[in-house]
Amino acid sequence: DTGVSQDPRHKITKRGQNVTFRCDPISEHNRLYWYRQTLGQGPEFLTYFQNEAQLEKSRLLSDRFSAERPKGSFSTLEIQRTEQGDSAMYLCASSYAGLVSDTQYFGPGTRLTVL
Amino acid sequence: DQQVKQNSPSLSVQEGRISILNCDYTNSMFDYFLWYKKYPAEGPTFLISISSIKDKNEDGRFTVFLNKSAKHLSLHIVPSQPGDSAVYFCAAPLPSGTYKYIFGTGTRLKVLA
């Protein structure tokens, strides 16, 4: 199976700790996206990469959040000094930039719980 | 401002009957729409999409209808099966070269056996 994978699937941490999530996109996809989903809401865009370049960041992405995609393949999302409000499902998606609208395919998500 | 709206948080349908899930949007510049299905503890799974140059797209039991004048789209599932029970999201990419999707809040479908 060559779908989008995310690690870990679940993370429980104490407030103030740093956490890092990893996303491995579908291998031929050059675009990678991070979204956040909270209960009762749809996924909300955080940031996206085209190859290794981070091209857009949402204002939801405070300075405690940083994302990287160093070699244009996997990506990491780090949250520093976690707060209880960071508790959410963090979703990664990837797509291939084509001539028409590209479809984003999502991974299983990382559920973060901040105590 | 919620640019993509799903006003029905839940829907129950008998197995074998039609399920109709609705989505409204406010941005007339949207030109592509997608439906995703999400099971608990999993990521959204792509179901079907439609371009604004069409008013209907069909894939097996799933059909999406687009009414541009009403800024409304709907997903029809016929016949509904218990395995279709999930949360369904409609989404649209923001126009003008950005690739982020705007999602609705979802409709939880329960198909009763």
Tab-separated table of C-alpha atoms in Angstrom:
chain	number	residue	atom	x	y	z
A	1	ASP	CA	0.000	0.000	0.000
A	2	THR	CA	1.492	3.353	-0.975
A	3	GLY	CA	-1.001	5.684	0.668
A	4	VAL	CA	-0.163	8.598	2.929
A	5	SER	CA	1.205	7.459	6.285
A	6	GLN	CA	1.497	9.378	9.530
A	7	ASP	CA	3.371	8.658	12.722
A	8	PRO	CA	2.502	8.455	15.533
A	9	ARG	CA	-1.213	7.756	15.330
A	10	HIS	CA	-1.768	8.966	18.858
A	11	LYS	CA	0.209	11.268	21.108
A	12	ILE	CA	-0.553	12.233	24.684
A	13	THR	CA	1.627	14.932	26.161
A	14	LYS	CA	1.674	17.340	29.039
A	15	ARG	CA	1.169	21.027	28.560
A	16	GLY	CA	4.439	22.793	27.791
A	17	GLN	CA	6.109	19.820	26.113
A	18	ASN	CA	7.229	19.755	22.497
A	19	VAL	CA	5.844	17.217	20.041
A	20	THR	CA	6.786	16.267	16.488
A	21	PHE	CA	4.683	14.436	13.928
A	22	ARG	CA	5.835	12.834	10.715
A	23	CYS	CA	4.048	12.443	7.392
A	24	ASP	CA	5.129	10.302	4.459
A	25	PRO	CA	3.187	11.259	1.329
A	26	ILE	CA	2.358	9.115	-1.686
A	27	SER	CA	5.724	8.725	-3.369
A	28	GLU	CA	5.102	10.538	-6.645
A	29	HIS	CA	3.187	13.419	-5.064
A	30	ASN	CA	4.958	16.769	-5.012
A	31	ARG	CA	2.481	18.687	-2.854
A	32	LEU	CA	2.034	18.039	0.828
A	33	TYR	CA	-0.497	19.646	3.164
A	34	TRP	CA	-1.134	19.789	6.894
A	35	TYR	CA	-4.628	20.270	8.295
A	36	ARG	CA	-6.046	20.268	11.798
A	37	GLN	CA	-9.439	18.905	12.728
A	38	THR	CA	-11.276	19.475	15.974
A	39	LEU	CA	-14.496	17.857	17.145
A	40	GLY	CA	-17.517	18.815	15.076
A	41	GLN	CA	-15.491	20.694	12.503
A	42	GLY	CA	-14.090	19.932	9.114
A	43	PRO	CA	-10.342	19.890	8.542
A	44	GLU	CA	-8.746	23.358	8.629
A	45	PHE	CA	-5.746	24.169	6.488
A	46	LEU	CA	-2.455	24.833	8.273
A	47	THR	CA	0.277	24.868	5.627
A	48	TYR	CA	1.400	23.347	2.362
A	49	PHE	CA	4.609	22.490	0.528
A	50	GLN	CA	5.409	22.156	-3.117
A	51	ASN	CA	8.462	19.929	-3.163
A	52	GLU	CA	10.601	21.302	-0.317
A	53	ALA	CA	9.268	24.868	-0.439
A	54	GLN	CA	6.685	25.923	2.128
A	55	LEU	CA	4.419	28.121	0.032
A	56	GLU	CA	1.573	29.046	2.326
A	57	LYS	CA	0.874	29.159	6.043
A	58	SER	CA	-2.450	29.742	7.738
A	59	ARG	CA	-2.791	32.282	10.501
A	60	LEU	CA	-3.806	29.262	12.591
A	61	LEU	CA	-0.128	28.316	12.505
A	62	SER	CA	1.233	30.324	15.418
A	63	ASP	CA	4.955	30.776	15.987
A	64	ARG	CA	4.902	27.672	18.185
A	65	PHE	CA	4.255	25.580	15.081
A	66	SER	CA	6.895	24.773	12.502
A	67	ALA	CA	6.751	22.467	9.519
A	68	GLU	CA	9.504	21.199	7.291
A	69	ARG	CA	9.881	19.073	4.222
A	70	PRO	CA	13.657	18.978	3.900
A	71	LYS	CA	14.119	16.826	0.811
A	72	GLY	CA	10.733	17.189	-0.777
A	73	SER	CA	9.634	13.804	0.509
A	74	PHE	CA	8.471	13.316	4.121
A	75	SER	CA	7.413	16.226	6.290
A	76	THR	CA	7.464	16.977	9.999
A	77	LEU	CA	5.184	19.215	12.018
A	78	GLU	CA	6.523	20.368	15.368
A	79	ILE	CA	4.532	22.057	18.091
A	80	GLN	CA	6.552	23.723	20.826
A	81	ARG	CA	5.261	24.469	24.315
A	82	THR	CA	1.996	22.649	23.694
A	83	GLU	CA	-1.234	24.072	25.066
A	84	GLN	CA	-4.521	22.322	25.766
A	85	GLY	CA	-6.031	24.134	22.802
A	86	ASP	CA	-3.627	22.259	20.532
A	87	SER	CA	-5.515	19.025	21.188
A	88	ALA	CA	-6.861	17.951	17.815
A	89	MET	CA	-6.418	15.499	14.961
A	90	TYR	CA	-3.527	16.556	12.731
A	91	LEU	CA	-4.010	15.396	9.171
A	92	CYS	CA	-1.495	15.219	6.379
A	93	ALA	CA	-2.490	15.049	2.725
A	94	SER	CA	-0.602	14.877	-0.545
A	95	SER	CA	-1.376	15.500	-4.177
A	96	TYR	CA	0.242	15.582	-7.578
A	97	ALA	CA	0.304	18.929	-9.340
A	98	GLY	CA	-1.344	18.291	-12.687
A	99	LEU	CA	-3.045	20.277	-15.386
A	100	VAL	CA	-6.413	20.166	-13.665
A	101	SER	CA	-7.355	20.480	-10.027
A	102	ASP	CA	-5.357	17.943	-8.081
A	103	THR	CA	-7.051	15.739	-5.542
A	104	GLN	CA	-5.657	15.605	-2.045
A	105	TYR	CA	-5.333	12.187	-0.423
A	106	PHE	CA	-5.262	12.094	3.341
A	107	GLY	CA	-3.360	10.005	5.828
A	108	PRO	CA	-4.914	8.455	8.932
A	109	GLY	CA	-4.023	11.422	11.114
A	110	THR	CA	-2.232	11.908	14.422
A	111	ARG	CA	-4.518	12.499	17.373
A	112	LEU	CA	-2.871	14.832	19.880
A	113	THR	CA	-4.102	15.109	23.442
A	114	VAL	CA	-2.524	17.778	25.623
A	115	LEU	CA	-3.151	17.262	29.332
B	1	ASP	CA	-16.971	33.256	7.449
B	2	GLN	CA	-17.936	29.689	6.586
B	3	GLN	CA	-17.578	29.541	2.823
B	4	VAL	CA	-18.697	25.897	2.618
B	5	LYS	CA	-21.698	24.901	4.689
B	6	GLN	CA	-23.284	21.607	5.542
B	7	ASN	CA	-26.389	22.525	7.460
B	8	SER	CA	-27.470	19.002	8.408
B	9	PRO	CA	-25.213	17.581	11.106
B	10	SER	CA	-26.788	14.138	10.840
B	11	LEU	CA	-28.945	11.967	8.623
B	12	SER	CA	-30.451	8.502	9.121
B	13	VAL	CA	-31.536	6.363	6.180
B	14	GLN	CA	-32.811	2.821	5.839
B	15	GLU	CA	-30.580	0.344	4.047
B	16	GLY	CA	-31.385	0.192	0.339
B	17	ARG	CA	-32.888	3.671	0.232
B	18	ILE	CA	-31.333	6.837	-1.168
B	19	SER	CA	-29.113	9.061	0.979
B	20	ILE	CA	-28.928	12.716	-0.021
B	21	LEU	CA	-26.280	14.895	1.577
B	22	ASN	CA	-26.306	18.605	0.904
B	23	CYS	CA	-23.679	21.320	0.759
B	24	ASP	CA	-23.947	25.051	0.087
B	25	TYR	CA	-21.190	27.473	-0.731
B	26	THR	CA	-20.931	31.237	-0.781
B	27	ASN	CA	-17.901	31.905	-2.987
B	28	SER	CA	-18.992	32.033	-6.628
B	29	MET	CA	-15.357	31.664	-7.671
B	30	PHE	CA	-15.219	28.048	-6.496
B	31	ASP	CA	-14.866	25.869	-9.584
B	32	TYR	CA	-14.165	22.406	-8.217
B	33	PHE	CA	-15.786	20.436	-5.438
B	34	LEU	CA	-15.019	17.185	-3.666
B	35	TRP	CA	-16.739	14.824	-1.262
B	36	TYR	CA	-14.824	12.902	1.359
B	37	LYS	CA	-15.961	10.151	3.692
B	38	LYS	CA	-14.482	9.801	7.154
B	39	TYR	CA	-14.695	6.878	9.546
B	40	PRO	CA	-13.841	7.381	13.234
B	41	ALA	CA	-10.106	7.483	13.972
B	42	GLU	CA	-9.253	7.559	10.255
B	43	GLY	CA	-8.391	10.292	7.800
B	44	PRO	CA	-10.864	11.491	5.173
B	45	THR	CA	-11.142	9.256	2.115
B	46	PHE	CA	-11.767	10.839	-1.273
B	47	LEU	CA	-15.096	9.784	-2.784
B	48	ILE	CA	-16.008	11.834	-5.817
B	49	SER	CA	-15.450	15.258	-7.315
B	50	ILE	CA	-17.084	17.590	-9.802
B	51	SER	CA	-15.862	20.466	-11.894
B	52	SER	CA	-18.032	23.543	-12.340
B	53	ILE	CA	-18.260	22.860	-16.073
B	54	LYS	CA	-20.462	19.874	-15.235
B	55	ASP	CA	-23.701	19.592	-13.343
B	56	LYS	CA	-23.466	15.885	-12.583
B	57	ASN	CA	-20.788	13.281	-11.995
B	58	GLU	CA	-21.451	9.645	-11.273
B	59	ASP	CA	-19.284	6.863	-9.879
B	60	GLY	CA	-21.068	3.635	-9.082
B	61	ARG	CA	-23.525	4.212	-6.269
B	62	PHE	CA	-22.347	7.802	-5.772
B	63	THR	CA	-23.575	10.774	-7.797
B	64	VAL	CA	-22.774	14.415	-7.167
B	65	PHE	CA	-25.019	17.145	-8.527
B	66	LEU	CA	-23.958	20.768	-8.844
B	67	ASN	CA	-26.376	23.700	-9.128
B	68	LYS	CA	-24.178	26.730	-9.734
B	69	SER	CA	-26.980	29.262	-9.741
B	70	ALA	CA	-28.052	28.110	-6.287
B	71	LYS	CA	-24.456	27.565	-5.113
B	72	HIS	CA	-25.512	24.119	-3.984
B	73	LEU	CA	-24.212	20.612	-4.422
B	74	SER	CA	-25.518	17.299	-3.242
B	75	LEU	CA	-24.221	13.771	-2.926
B	76	HIS	CA	-26.634	10.935	-3.660
B	77	ILE	CA	-25.881	7.406	-2.505
B	78	VAL	CA	-28.086	4.729	-4.042
B	79	PRO	CA	-28.653	2.180	-2.657
B	80	SER	CA	-27.383	3.047	0.811
B	81	GLN	CA	-25.507	0.330	2.669
B	82	PRO	CA	-24.604	0.009	6.371
B	83	GLY	CA	-20.915	0.405	5.439
B	84	ASP	CA	-21.727	3.891	4.169
B	85	SER	CA	-22.270	5.021	7.762
B	86	ALA	CA	-19.620	7.710	8.259
B	87	VAL	CA	-19.160	11.464	8.327
B	88	TYR	CA	-19.254	13.068	4.884
B	89	PHE	CA	-17.457	16.332	4.134
B	90	CYS	CA	-17.766	18.525	1.097
B	91	ALA	CA	-14.739	20.599	0.199
B	92	ALA	CA	-13.606	23.122	-2.361
B	93	PRO	CA	-10.160	24.438	-3.236
B	94	LEU	CA	-9.826	28.177	-2.871
B	95	PRO	CA	-9.508	29.698	-6.366
B	96	SER	CA	-6.753	31.959	-7.601
B	97	GLY	CA	-3.850	29.563	-7.435
B	98	THR	CA	-4.031	28.496	-3.826
B	99	TYR	CA	-4.417	24.805	-3.214
B	100	LYS	CA	-5.864	24.686	0.250
B	101	TYR	CA	-9.249	23.103	0.627
B	102	ILE	CA	-12.124	24.679	2.504
B	103	PHE	CA	-14.207	22.004	4.202
B	104	GLY	CA	-17.752	21.990	5.469
B	105	THR	CA	-18.473	20.847	9.002
B	106	GLY	CA	-19.647	17.426	7.890
B	107	THR	CA	-22.838	15.371	7.947
B	108	ARG	CA	-22.949	12.144	9.927
B	109	LEU	CA	-24.783	9.506	7.909
B	110	LYS	CA	-26.220	6.468	9.624
B	111	VAL	CA	-27.574	3.711	7.418
B	112	LEU	CA	-29.922	1.483	9.353
B	113	ALA	CA	-30.022	-2.233	8.554
